[in-house]
């Protein structure tokens, strides 16, 4: 069997991708090196026997004690077991990350029993070189938690390590070891264990931690949780972070069956897990993950966080609430922003627009949200139940606000599903005229004379409006040029005769009368516009 196709030594990142598979096949399935290499080759990773043997040694994985060390190892274990027995403690022996069968331990201790003279020599506190030997009190819970290997969570775990190392699941994985180094005495490490297993008290017992994890999530092969607990307590920073992430994700997935079924208390617990574990410090790369459970977990987190955004939450920052931070993390990880949000039956952008959450709208658009997407049909009438994001943003505009105005202009440039007619209808429903808003419309191609068919309660006697007609809602200050005439000047029109004949000035007169804007009516009369006309619906 040839080595890697490139002829180069595989990098540590590549080895790390396949480490879970190698450890599982070697330790748990007792597969031969040939079988392991065949499996790796089928996954596109070709290595030599020597390379595999070197990595197994480097990772401290072996199936038997070297013959040259048998005496020293079993005499060391025998003394420790005897010492704990005198203290009234039962002992479970862990050798190179494997729990040894109690009968085997008893047999080998007797086989390599020390001589009478050596028993009186002081015991060395050092573990025999090249081996990892630990003794723990057996877990009070049974350690058999096998579940069918076909369950989705099992398949998820098989795929997890393939995506974990950069450039897979996490971005900037090379920085994790430096950023997340820890000691067992580190308060942050203690906190994250409390998040994973609140009942776990013995901070150095692998078997007890494994039992606690077993009460939370299924085990698909014997001693899987022991290996997980071992990596949590004694593994590298990358292993520690990976296992924390998987347990936390499982807890989240186990709580979320339907977004609508999660209570506020349950959701707060989930958000606390995400915040406390520091998982959200690094975005995922969902585009590289084809695993259904992972995608479902992230989708549900995003949906629940979006549905929890309410009118009382801060709208000027994405960092002031856990919901906003979860949304940010999900989007940075590649979450699709256009999925339907239950309860509202809207897109995330529709919800953000309805709740006037401008920073969230910007973020959603930055991550590819469709500005025209509406899960419920919206009509072009005055009453719209589920509004397009642009129309909803226009509806909430109530005075000069640079951020709000900027969002309207951004949506005008991006949206292809909303006509200027619809925007004008929305404006006619408001009580005010905003010159800066009209400038935005004109700057984006609106015709000031464009007529549309519409009705409003304030002017039931006409059915035609235009942008310039909306200016009747504006009351000029003394010596101020009314926006109606300013728009005409900007269009190069200096007098009545230059206004196109097909422009409906009647509706403008009647709207001004309905608004009680007598000063403006006088200005229209002075300009040469007939103010004695009647509307096409009667007046």
Short mmCIF file of C-alpha atoms in Angstrom, two decimals:
data_model
loop_
_atom_site.label_atom_id
_atom_site.label_comp_id
_atom_site.label_asym_id
_atom_site.label_seq_id
_atom_site.Cartn_x
_atom_site.Cartn_y
_atom_site.Cartn_z
CA UNK A 1 0.00 0.00 0.00
CA UNK A 2 1.46 3.34 -1.04
CA UNK A 3 1.83 6.35 1.21
CA UNK A 4 -0.08 9.57 0.72
CA UNK A 5 -0.65 10.32 -2.94
CA UNK A 6 1.34 13.52 -2.82
CA UNK A 7 4.41 11.68 -1.49
CA UNK A 8 4.65 14.15 1.39
CA UNK A 9 4.36 13.45 5.10
CA UNK A 10 0.74 14.10 6.20
CA UNK A 11 0.33 17.22 8.32
CA UNK A 12 -0.80 17.11 11.95
CA UNK A 13 -4.12 18.69 10.91
CA UNK A 14 -4.78 15.82 8.49
CA UNK A 15 -3.91 13.22 11.13
CA UNK A 16 -6.22 14.97 13.59
CA UNK A 17 -9.13 14.64 11.15
CA UNK A 18 -8.76 10.86 11.19
CA UNK A 19 -7.69 10.40 14.80
CA UNK A 20 -11.13 9.46 16.08
CA UNK A 21 -11.49 6.73 13.43
CA UNK A 22 -8.01 5.37 14.14
CA UNK A 23 -8.48 5.31 17.92
CA UNK A 24 -11.91 3.74 17.67
CA UNK A 25 -10.78 0.97 15.31
CA UNK A 26 -7.55 0.28 17.20
CA UNK A 27 -8.76 0.47 20.80
CA UNK A 28 -12.44 -0.41 20.68
CA UNK A 29 -12.81 -2.61 17.61
CA UNK A 30 -9.39 -4.27 17.98
CA UNK A 31 -8.76 -3.94 14.25
CA UNK A 32 -5.38 -4.79 12.75
CA UNK A 33 -3.13 -2.11 11.30
CA UNK A 34 -3.88 -3.46 7.82
CA UNK A 35 -7.63 -3.04 8.38
CA UNK A 36 -7.15 0.46 9.74
CA UNK A 37 -5.04 1.47 6.75
CA UNK A 38 -7.62 0.05 4.34
CA UNK A 39 -10.35 2.09 6.03
CA UNK A 40 -8.24 5.26 5.93
CA UNK A 41 -7.44 4.69 2.27
CA UNK A 42 -11.15 4.39 1.49
CA UNK A 43 -11.50 7.82 3.14
CA UNK A 44 -8.80 9.21 0.85
CA UNK A 45 -5.97 9.09 3.43
CA UNK A 46 -3.11 6.83 2.35
CA UNK A 47 -0.33 6.17 4.85
CA UNK A 48 2.41 3.62 5.43
CA UNK A 49 2.52 1.07 8.21
CA UNK A 50 5.49 2.85 9.76
CA UNK A 51 3.64 6.17 9.78
CA UNK A 52 0.62 4.60 11.48
CA UNK A 53 2.77 2.82 14.09
CA UNK A 54 4.58 6.07 14.87
CA UNK A 55 1.31 7.96 15.42
CA UNK A 56 -0.11 5.21 17.62
CA UNK A 57 3.01 5.39 19.76
CA UNK A 58 2.90 9.19 19.82
CA UNK A 59 -0.75 9.12 20.92
CA UNK A 60 0.02 6.55 23.63
CA UNK A 61 -2.14 3.83 22.08
CA UNK A 62 -1.14 0.20 22.58
CA UNK A 63 -2.90 -3.08 23.20
CA UNK A 64 -0.39 -4.81 25.42
CA UNK A 65 2.36 -3.93 27.83
CA UNK A 66 5.87 -4.38 26.42
CA UNK A 67 7.40 -7.61 27.74
CA UNK A 68 10.40 -5.73 29.07
CA UNK A 69 8.15 -3.63 31.30
CA UNK A 70 5.70 -6.26 32.51
CA UNK A 71 7.27 -6.71 35.93
CA UNK A 72 7.62 -2.99 36.66
CA UNK A 73 4.13 -2.13 35.43
CA UNK A 74 2.19 -4.78 37.33
CA UNK A 75 4.20 -4.36 40.49
CA UNK A 76 3.55 -0.60 40.31
CA UNK A 77 -0.19 -1.26 39.83
CA UNK A 78 -0.20 -3.89 42.59
CA UNK A 79 1.27 -1.50 45.14
CA UNK A 80 -1.19 1.25 44.24
CA UNK A 81 -4.17 -1.11 44.42
CA UNK A 82 -3.00 -2.45 47.79
CA UNK A 83 -2.47 1.06 49.12
CA UNK A 84 -5.99 2.11 48.11
CA UNK A 85 -7.39 -1.11 49.61
CA UNK A 86 -5.85 -0.21 52.97
CA UNK A 87 -7.64 3.14 52.70
CA UNK A 88 -10.93 1.33 52.13
CA UNK A 89 -11.14 2.26 48.47
CA UNK A 90 -12.06 0.08 45.55
CA UNK A 91 -9.92 0.56 42.45
CA UNK A 92 -10.46 0.65 38.72
CA UNK A 93 -7.24 0.63 36.71
CA UNK A 94 -6.85 2.62 33.50
CA UNK A 95 -3.88 1.74 31.31
CA UNK A 96 -3.22 3.88 28.25
CA UNK A 97 -6.82 5.14 28.13
CA UNK A 98 -8.36 1.67 28.50
CA UNK A 99 -10.22 0.37 31.54
CA UNK A 100 -8.69 -2.96 32.48
CA UNK A 101 -10.94 -5.85 33.40
CA UNK A 102 -10.91 -6.37 37.18
CA UNK A 103 -10.25 -10.10 36.83
CA UNK A 104 -7.30 -9.44 34.55
CA UNK A 105 -5.85 -6.91 37.01
CA UNK A 106 -6.12 -9.40 39.88
CA UNK A 107 -4.54 -12.17 37.78
CA UNK A 108 -1.61 -10.06 36.54
CA UNK A 109 -0.87 -8.63 39.99
CA UNK A 110 -0.57 -12.17 41.35
CA UNK A 111 1.47 -13.25 38.33
CA UNK A 112 4.03 -10.49 38.79
CA UNK A 113 3.85 -10.48 42.58
CA UNK A 114 6.81 -8.78 44.24
CA UNK A 115 9.34 -10.71 46.26
CA UNK A 116 9.29 -10.37 50.04
CA UNK A 117 12.43 -8.23 49.99
CA UNK A 118 11.22 -5.80 47.30
CA UNK A 119 8.06 -5.10 49.26
CA UNK A 120 10.11 -3.34 51.91
CA UNK A 121 11.73 -1.03 49.36
CA UNK A 122 10.09 2.41 49.06
CA UNK A 123 7.64 2.63 46.15
CA UNK A 124 8.60 5.02 43.37
CA UNK A 125 5.97 7.73 42.83
CA UNK A 126 6.78 7.79 39.12
CA UNK A 127 4.68 5.90 36.57
CA UNK A 128 6.79 3.50 34.47
CA UNK A 129 8.21 5.42 31.52
CA UNK A 130 6.17 5.52 28.33
CA UNK A 131 2.89 4.40 29.91
CA UNK A 132 -0.20 6.13 31.27
CA UNK A 133 -1.50 4.40 34.39
CA UNK A 134 -4.30 5.73 36.55
CA UNK A 135 -6.36 4.34 39.39
CA UNK A 136 -9.86 5.57 40.20
CA UNK A 137 -12.77 4.64 42.37
CA UNK A 138 -15.27 2.78 40.16
CA UNK A 139 -18.25 4.81 39.03
CA UNK A 140 -21.40 4.29 41.12
CA UNK A 141 -23.42 4.01 37.89
CA UNK A 142 -23.19 1.05 35.49
CA UNK A 143 -20.89 1.74 32.55
CA UNK A 144 -22.86 -0.02 29.82
CA UNK A 145 -24.83 2.49 27.75
CA UNK A 146 -24.78 0.92 24.29
CA UNK A 147 -27.28 2.25 21.78
CA UNK A 148 -27.77 1.19 18.14
CA UNK A 149 -25.01 2.50 15.89
CA UNK A 150 -27.63 3.48 13.31
CA UNK A 151 -29.13 6.33 15.35
CA UNK A 152 -28.53 9.81 13.83
CA UNK A 153 -26.37 10.92 16.76
CA UNK A 154 -23.99 8.02 16.15
CA UNK A 155 -23.65 8.93 12.49
CA UNK A 156 -23.13 12.54 13.50
CA UNK A 157 -20.22 11.59 15.75
CA UNK A 158 -18.62 9.52 13.01
CA UNK A 159 -18.61 12.56 10.75
CA UNK A 160 -17.73 15.10 13.43
CA UNK A 161 -13.93 14.54 13.55
CA UNK A 162 -13.68 14.69 9.75
CA UNK A 163 -14.98 18.24 9.89
CA UNK A 164 -13.50 19.31 13.21
CA UNK A 165 -9.94 20.30 12.27
CA UNK A 166 -9.30 23.36 10.11
CA UNK A 167 -10.23 24.02 7.47
CA UNK A 168 -13.18 21.88 8.54
CA UNK A 169 -15.58 22.60 11.36
CA UNK A 170 -13.79 25.45 13.09
CA UNK A 171 -12.02 28.39 11.51
CA UNK A 172 -8.54 29.25 12.78
CA UNK A 173 -8.18 25.88 14.51
CA UNK A 174 -4.44 26.46 14.88
CA UNK A 175 -5.23 29.11 17.46
CA UNK A 176 -7.38 26.88 19.66
CA UNK A 177 -4.52 25.17 21.44
CA UNK A 178 -3.13 28.54 22.48
CA UNK A 179 -6.45 30.16 23.31
CA UNK A 180 -8.07 27.23 25.10
CA UNK A 181 -5.17 25.71 27.01
CA UNK A 182 -6.31 24.76 30.46
CA UNK A 183 -5.44 23.03 33.70
CA UNK A 184 -7.80 20.99 35.85
CA UNK A 185 -7.51 23.69 38.50
CA UNK A 186 -8.49 26.41 36.02
CA UNK A 187 -11.86 27.95 37.07
CA UNK A 188 -13.02 28.10 33.42
CA UNK A 189 -12.38 24.38 33.06
CA UNK A 190 -14.39 23.69 36.21
CA UNK A 191 -17.20 25.89 34.91
CA UNK A 192 -17.44 24.08 31.60
CA UNK A 193 -17.60 20.69 33.35
CA UNK A 194 -20.46 22.03 35.46
CA UNK A 195 -22.27 23.04 32.29
CA UNK A 196 -21.79 19.58 30.78
CA UNK A 197 -22.50 17.52 33.90
CA UNK A 198 -23.93 19.58 36.78
CA UNK A 199 -23.94 16.55 39.13
CA UNK A 200 -20.26 15.73 38.61
CA UNK A 201 -18.32 16.42 41.80
CA UNK A 202 -15.08 14.37 41.62
CA UNK A 203 -12.97 16.60 39.41
CA UNK A 204 -10.31 13.98 38.68
CA UNK A 205 -12.33 10.79 38.21
CA UNK A 206 -12.55 9.69 34.59
CA UNK A 207 -14.93 6.86 35.34
CA UNK A 208 -17.35 8.98 37.34
CA UNK A 209 -17.33 11.67 34.66
CA UNK A 210 -17.97 8.97 32.06
CA UNK A 211 -20.93 7.71 34.07
CA UNK A 212 -22.38 11.22 34.32
CA UNK A 213 -22.00 11.72 30.57
CA UNK A 214 -23.66 8.35 30.07
CA UNK A 215 -26.73 9.59 31.89
CA UNK A 216 -26.98 12.44 29.37
CA UNK A 217 -26.25 10.92 25.97
CA UNK A 218 -26.15 7.47 24.31
CA UNK A 219 -23.06 5.32 23.97
CA UNK A 220 -22.76 3.41 20.69
CA UNK A 221 -19.80 1.22 21.64
CA UNK A 222 -18.32 -0.03 24.87
CA UNK A 223 -16.32 2.53 26.86
CA UNK A 224 -17.06 5.35 24.42
CA UNK A 225 -17.89 7.68 27.31
CA UNK A 226 -14.78 6.63 29.14
CA UNK A 227 -12.70 7.78 26.17
CA UNK A 228 -14.70 10.99 26.06
CA UNK A 229 -14.17 11.64 29.79
CA UNK A 230 -10.49 10.85 29.42
CA UNK A 231 -10.11 13.41 26.65
CA UNK A 232 -12.00 15.98 28.72
CA UNK A 233 -9.79 15.53 31.77
CA UNK A 234 -6.43 14.57 30.27
CA UNK A 235 -6.58 15.32 26.55
CA UNK A 236 -5.12 18.13 24.51
CA UNK A 237 -6.87 21.48 24.28
CA UNK A 238 -8.27 20.52 20.87
CA UNK A 239 -9.63 17.21 22.23
CA UNK A 240 -11.08 18.96 25.27
CA UNK A 241 -12.84 21.55 23.13
CA UNK A 242 -14.14 18.97 20.66
CA UNK A 243 -15.67 16.79 23.37
CA UNK A 244 -17.18 19.76 25.19
CA UNK A 245 -18.76 20.87 21.96
CA UNK A 246 -20.27 17.47 21.19
CA UNK A 247 -21.77 17.01 24.65
CA UNK A 248 -23.21 20.53 24.66
CA UNK A 249 -24.67 20.08 21.18
CA UNK A 250 -26.25 16.83 22.26
CA UNK A 251 -27.81 18.50 25.31
CA UNK A 252 -29.16 21.23 23.07
CA UNK A 253 -30.50 18.83 20.47
CA UNK A 254 -32.09 16.74 23.19
CA UNK A 255 -33.98 19.76 24.50
CA UNK A 256 -35.10 21.16 21.17
CA UNK A 257 -37.71 19.06 19.41
CA UNK A 258 -39.86 21.91 18.14
CA UNK A 259 -38.95 25.56 18.49
CA UNK A 260 -42.45 26.35 19.73
CA UNK A 261 -42.18 23.74 22.51
CA UNK A 262 -39.16 25.29 24.20
CA UNK A 263 -40.14 27.38 27.20
CA UNK A 264 -38.36 30.60 28.09
CA UNK A 265 -36.72 28.86 31.05
CA UNK A 266 -35.44 26.01 28.85
CA UNK A 267 -34.23 28.47 26.25
CA UNK A 268 -32.37 30.48 28.90
CA UNK A 269 -30.60 27.26 29.99
CA UNK A 270 -29.60 26.54 26.41
CA UNK A 271 -28.34 30.09 25.90
CA UNK A 272 -26.40 29.85 29.18
CA UNK A 273 -24.72 26.66 27.92
CA UNK A 274 -23.64 28.37 24.72
CA UNK A 275 -22.42 31.48 26.54
CA UNK A 276 -20.67 29.68 29.42
CA UNK A 277 -18.91 27.12 27.23
CA UNK A 278 -17.34 29.80 25.01
CA UNK A 279 -18.44 27.78 21.97
CA UNK A 280 -19.54 30.95 20.21
CA UNK A 281 -16.02 32.39 20.26
CA UNK A 282 -15.35 30.47 17.06
CA UNK A 283 -17.76 30.17 14.12
CA UNK A 284 -18.42 26.83 12.50
CA UNK A 285 -18.22 26.17 8.78
CA UNK A 286 -21.60 24.64 8.05
CA UNK A 287 -20.84 24.62 4.33
CA UNK A 288 -18.33 21.82 4.97
CA UNK A 289 -20.75 19.74 7.04
CA UNK A 290 -23.24 17.39 5.40
CA UNK A 291 -24.35 15.90 8.71
CA UNK A 292 -28.10 16.27 9.31
CA UNK A 293 -28.04 16.51 13.15
CA UNK A 294 -25.48 19.31 13.11
CA UNK A 295 -27.41 21.31 10.50
CA UNK A 296 -30.67 20.72 12.39
CA UNK A 297 -29.16 21.84 15.70
CA UNK A 298 -27.86 25.09 14.23
CA UNK A 299 -31.11 25.72 12.36
CA UNK A 300 -33.16 25.28 15.53
CA UNK A 301 -30.87 27.55 17.52
CA UNK A 302 -31.21 30.23 14.85
CA UNK A 303 -35.00 29.87 14.67
CA UNK A 304 -35.47 30.00 18.43
CA UNK A 305 -33.17 32.99 18.85
CA UNK A 306 -34.99 34.86 16.07
CA UNK A 307 -38.41 34.09 17.53
CA UNK A 308 -37.20 35.32 20.93
CA UNK A 309 -36.26 38.78 19.65
CA UNK A 310 -38.93 41.05 21.08
CA UNK A 311 -39.77 44.70 21.12
CA UNK A 312 -38.20 45.23 24.55
CA UNK A 313 -34.74 43.99 23.53
CA UNK A 314 -32.04 46.56 22.64
CA UNK A 315 -32.20 47.47 18.95
CA UNK A 316 -29.01 49.50 18.65
CA UNK A 317 -26.53 46.65 19.13
CA UNK A 318 -26.11 42.97 18.32
CA UNK A 319 -24.04 42.40 21.46
CA UNK A 320 -26.52 43.34 24.19
CA UNK A 321 -28.54 40.12 24.32
CA UNK A 322 -27.73 36.41 24.17
CA UNK A 323 -30.30 35.94 21.39
CA UNK A 324 -28.51 38.46 19.17
CA UNK A 325 -25.15 36.85 19.89
CA UNK A 326 -26.50 33.40 19.01
CA UNK A 327 -27.91 34.76 15.75
CA UNK A 328 -24.57 36.39 14.94
CA UNK A 329 -22.70 33.13 15.64
CA UNK A 330 -25.12 31.09 13.52
CA UNK A 331 -24.84 33.48 10.57
CA UNK A 332 -21.06 33.64 10.80
CA UNK A 333 -21.08 29.84 10.81
CA UNK A 334 -22.95 29.76 7.50
CA UNK A 335 -26.54 29.36 8.67
CA UNK A 336 -29.06 30.06 5.91
CA UNK A 337 -30.79 33.35 6.90
CA UNK A 338 -33.84 32.65 4.75
CA UNK A 339 -35.33 29.68 6.60
CA UNK A 340 -38.88 30.03 7.89
CA UNK A 341 -39.15 31.12 11.52
CA UNK A 342 -41.96 29.19 13.27
CA UNK A 343 -44.62 31.06 15.25
CA UNK A 344 -44.18 34.12 13.02
CA UNK A 345 -44.20 32.16 9.75
CA UNK A 346 -41.86 34.80 8.40
CA UNK A 347 -38.29 35.10 7.24
CA UNK A 348 -35.73 36.44 9.70
CA UNK A 349 -35.45 39.66 7.67
CA UNK A 350 -39.21 40.21 7.85
CA UNK A 351 -39.10 39.82 11.63
CA UNK A 352 -36.15 42.18 12.00
CA UNK A 353 -37.93 44.76 9.81
CA UNK A 354 -41.18 44.46 11.75
CA UNK A 355 -39.29 44.98 15.02
CA UNK A 356 -37.21 47.85 13.60
CA UNK A 357 -33.96 46.01 14.43
CA UNK A 358 -31.73 47.78 11.89
CA UNK A 359 -28.35 46.24 12.91
CA UNK A 360 -29.89 42.78 12.62
CA UNK A 361 -31.35 43.64 9.21
CA UNK A 362 -27.91 44.73 8.03
CA UNK A 363 -26.34 41.56 9.34
CA UNK A 364 -28.94 39.34 7.67
CA UNK A 365 -28.46 41.12 4.35
CA UNK A 366 -24.68 40.88 4.72
CA UNK A 367 -25.09 37.11 5.02
CA UNK A 368 -27.24 36.77 1.94
CA UNK A 369 -30.82 37.23 3.14
CA UNK A 370 -33.29 37.61 0.25
CA UNK A 371 -34.88 41.09 0.54
CA UNK A 372 -37.94 39.95 -1.45
CA UNK A 373 -38.66 36.72 0.44
CA UNK A 374 -42.08 36.49 2.10
CA UNK A 375 -43.42 33.16 3.32
CA UNK A 376 -46.94 34.56 3.40
CA UNK A 377 -48.29 36.37 0.32
CA UNK A 378 -48.61 40.13 0.63
CA UNK A 379 -50.95 42.20 -1.48
CA UNK A 380 -50.67 45.71 -2.87
CA UNK A 381 -53.64 47.08 -0.97
CA UNK A 382 -53.58 49.45 1.94
CA UNK A 383 -53.86 46.64 4.49
CA UNK A 384 -51.02 44.15 4.34
CA UNK A 385 -50.78 41.36 6.91
CA UNK A 386 -47.25 40.11 6.19
CA UNK A 387 -45.25 42.95 4.68
CA UNK A 388 -42.24 42.84 2.46
CA UNK A 389 -39.11 43.96 4.45
CA UNK A 390 -38.81 47.15 2.39
CA UNK A 391 -42.44 48.15 2.94
CA UNK A 392 -42.23 47.31 6.64
CA UNK A 393 -39.12 49.49 6.96
CA UNK A 394 -40.87 52.34 5.13
CA UNK A 395 -43.94 51.95 7.34
CA UNK A 396 -41.87 52.51 10.50
CA UNK A 397 -40.02 55.58 9.21
CA UNK A 398 -41.08 58.57 11.31
CA UNK A 399 -38.45 61.24 10.88
CA UNK A 400 -34.90 61.81 9.81
CA UNK A 401 -32.81 58.87 10.95
CA UNK A 402 -29.66 58.27 8.97
CA UNK A 403 -29.50 54.56 9.78
CA UNK A 404 -33.17 53.97 9.00
CA UNK A 405 -32.96 55.99 5.79
CA UNK A 406 -29.81 54.12 4.78
CA UNK A 407 -31.59 50.79 5.25
CA UNK A 408 -34.50 51.94 3.06
CA UNK A 409 -32.10 52.95 0.31
CA UNK A 410 -30.21 49.67 0.60
CA UNK A 411 -33.42 47.68 0.24
CA UNK A 412 -34.54 49.85 -2.68
CA UNK A 413 -31.32 48.98 -4.50
CA UNK A 414 -31.54 45.26 -3.66
CA UNK A 415 -35.25 44.56 -3.95
CA UNK A 416 -36.77 43.54 -7.26
CA UNK A 417 -40.12 42.38 -5.92
CA UNK A 418 -41.48 45.71 -4.69
CA UNK A 419 -42.67 48.46 -7.01
CA UNK A 420 -42.43 52.18 -6.31
CA UNK A 421 -46.24 52.12 -6.43
CA UNK A 422 -46.28 49.95 -3.31
CA UNK A 423 -43.90 52.30 -1.53
CA UNK A 424 -46.05 55.32 -2.40
CA UNK A 425 -49.16 53.56 -1.10
CA UNK A 426 -47.34 52.96 2.15
CA UNK A 427 -46.34 56.65 2.30
CA UNK A 428 -49.90 57.77 1.76
CA UNK A 429 -50.89 55.84 4.87
CA UNK A 430 -48.51 57.92 7.01
CA UNK A 431 -49.39 61.25 8.57
CA UNK A 432 -46.27 63.14 7.56
CA UNK A 433 -44.14 64.04 4.57
CA UNK A 434 -40.38 63.58 4.85
CA UNK A 435 -38.39 65.45 2.18
CA UNK A 436 -35.22 63.43 2.78
CA UNK A 437 -37.16 60.21 2.23
CA UNK A 438 -38.57 61.46 -1.07
CA UNK A 439 -35.04 62.39 -2.14
CA UNK A 440 -34.02 58.79 -1.59
CA UNK A 441 -36.91 57.56 -3.77
CA UNK A 442 -36.08 60.00 -6.56
CA UNK A 443 -32.37 59.18 -6.31
CA UNK A 444 -33.31 55.55 -6.90
CA UNK A 445 -35.31 56.21 -10.07
CA UNK A 446 -38.78 57.28 -8.90
CA UNK A 447 -40.71 59.69 -11.16
CA UNK A 448 -42.28 62.55 -9.22
CA UNK A 449 -45.27 62.59 -11.61
CA UNK A 450 -45.82 58.84 -11.65
CA UNK A 451 -49.53 58.24 -10.96
CA UNK A 452 -50.82 55.18 -9.16
CA UNK A 453 -54.26 53.92 -8.34
CA UNK A 454 -54.86 53.93 -4.58
CA UNK A 455 -57.42 54.91 -1.96
CA UNK A 456 -57.00 56.32 1.53
CA UNK A 457 -59.51 57.03 4.26
CA UNK A 458 -58.29 60.63 4.38
CA UNK A 459 -59.20 61.24 0.72
CA UNK A 460 -61.94 58.85 -0.26
CA UNK A 461 -63.02 61.08 -3.11
CA UNK A 462 -59.94 60.46 -5.30
CA UNK A 463 -58.18 57.30 -6.42
CA UNK A 464 -54.98 58.63 -8.00
CA UNK A 465 -51.76 59.66 -6.25
CA UNK A 466 -48.21 60.59 -7.16
CA UNK A 467 -44.95 61.26 -5.30
CA UNK A 468 -45.31 65.00 -5.77
CA UNK A 469 -48.86 64.73 -4.47
CA UNK A 470 -47.55 63.41 -1.17
CA UNK A 471 -46.02 66.83 -0.50
CA UNK A 472 -49.45 68.15 0.54
CA UNK A 473 -48.87 66.61 3.95
CA UNK A 474 -46.02 69.06 4.54
CA UNK A 475 -46.65 72.47 6.11
CA UNK A 476 -43.96 74.97 5.19
CA UNK A 477 -42.44 77.38 7.64
CA UNK A 478 -42.47 81.12 6.81
CA UNK A 479 -40.19 81.96 3.85
CA UNK A 480 -39.55 78.24 3.24
CA UNK A 481 -39.97 76.86 -0.28
CA UNK A 482 -42.62 74.14 -0.16
CA UNK A 483 -41.33 70.67 -1.20
CA UNK A 484 -43.89 70.65 -4.08
CA UNK A 485 -42.13 73.58 -5.75
CA UNK A 486 -38.68 72.31 -4.80
CA UNK A 487 -39.39 69.06 -6.64
CA UNK A 488 -40.59 70.99 -9.67
CA UNK A 489 -37.42 73.13 -9.66
CA UNK A 490 -35.24 70.02 -9.40
CA UNK A 491 -37.11 68.65 -12.43
CA UNK A 492 -36.37 71.89 -14.36
CA UNK A 493 -39.97 73.15 -14.26
CA UNK A 494 -40.36 76.88 -13.66
CA UNK A 495 -44.11 77.48 -14.21
CA UNK A 496 -47.49 75.79 -14.67
CA UNK A 497 -47.21 75.61 -18.44
CA UNK A 498 -44.17 73.34 -18.19
CA UNK A 499 -45.98 70.69 -16.15
CA UNK A 500 -46.87 67.79 -18.51
CA UNK A 501 -50.52 67.81 -19.54
CA UNK A 502 -51.13 64.26 -18.35
CA UNK A 503 -50.07 65.10 -14.79
CA UNK A 504 -53.06 64.95 -12.42
CA UNK A 505 -52.97 68.23 -10.48
CA UNK A 506 -56.59 67.79 -9.39
CA UNK A 507 -55.70 65.11 -6.85
CA UNK A 508 -53.02 67.40 -5.42
CA UNK A 509 -55.55 70.22 -4.91
CA UNK A 510 -58.11 67.92 -3.29
CA UNK A 511 -55.53 66.32 -1.00
CA UNK A 512 -54.34 69.76 0.13
CA UNK A 513 -57.96 70.71 0.87
CA UNK A 514 -58.51 67.47 2.80
CA UNK A 515 -55.41 68.23 4.84
CA UNK A 516 -56.64 71.79 5.55
CA UNK A 517 -53.41 73.19 4.10
CA UNK A 518 -54.84 76.55 2.99
CA UNK A 519 -51.43 78.24 2.70
CA UNK A 520 -50.36 75.61 0.20
CA UNK A 521 -53.64 76.01 -1.73
CA UNK A 522 -52.91 79.74 -2.04
CA UNK A 523 -49.43 78.91 -3.37
CA UNK A 524 -50.93 76.51 -5.93
CA UNK A 525 -53.38 79.18 -7.07
CA UNK A 526 -50.54 81.69 -7.42
CA UNK A 527 -48.64 79.15 -9.51
CA UNK A 528 -51.55 78.95 -11.94
CA UNK A 529 -53.16 75.69 -10.84
CA UNK A 530 -56.97 75.63 -10.71
CA UNK A 531 -58.06 75.00 -7.13
CA UNK A 532 -61.82 74.90 -7.87
CA UNK A 533 -61.82 71.47 -9.56
CA UNK A 534 -63.64 68.36 -8.30
CA UNK A 535 -62.31 64.79 -8.08
CA UNK A 536 -63.17 61.95 -10.40
CA UNK A 537 -65.09 60.29 -7.57
CA UNK A 538 -66.97 63.43 -6.69
CA UNK A 539 -66.41 66.00 -3.94
#
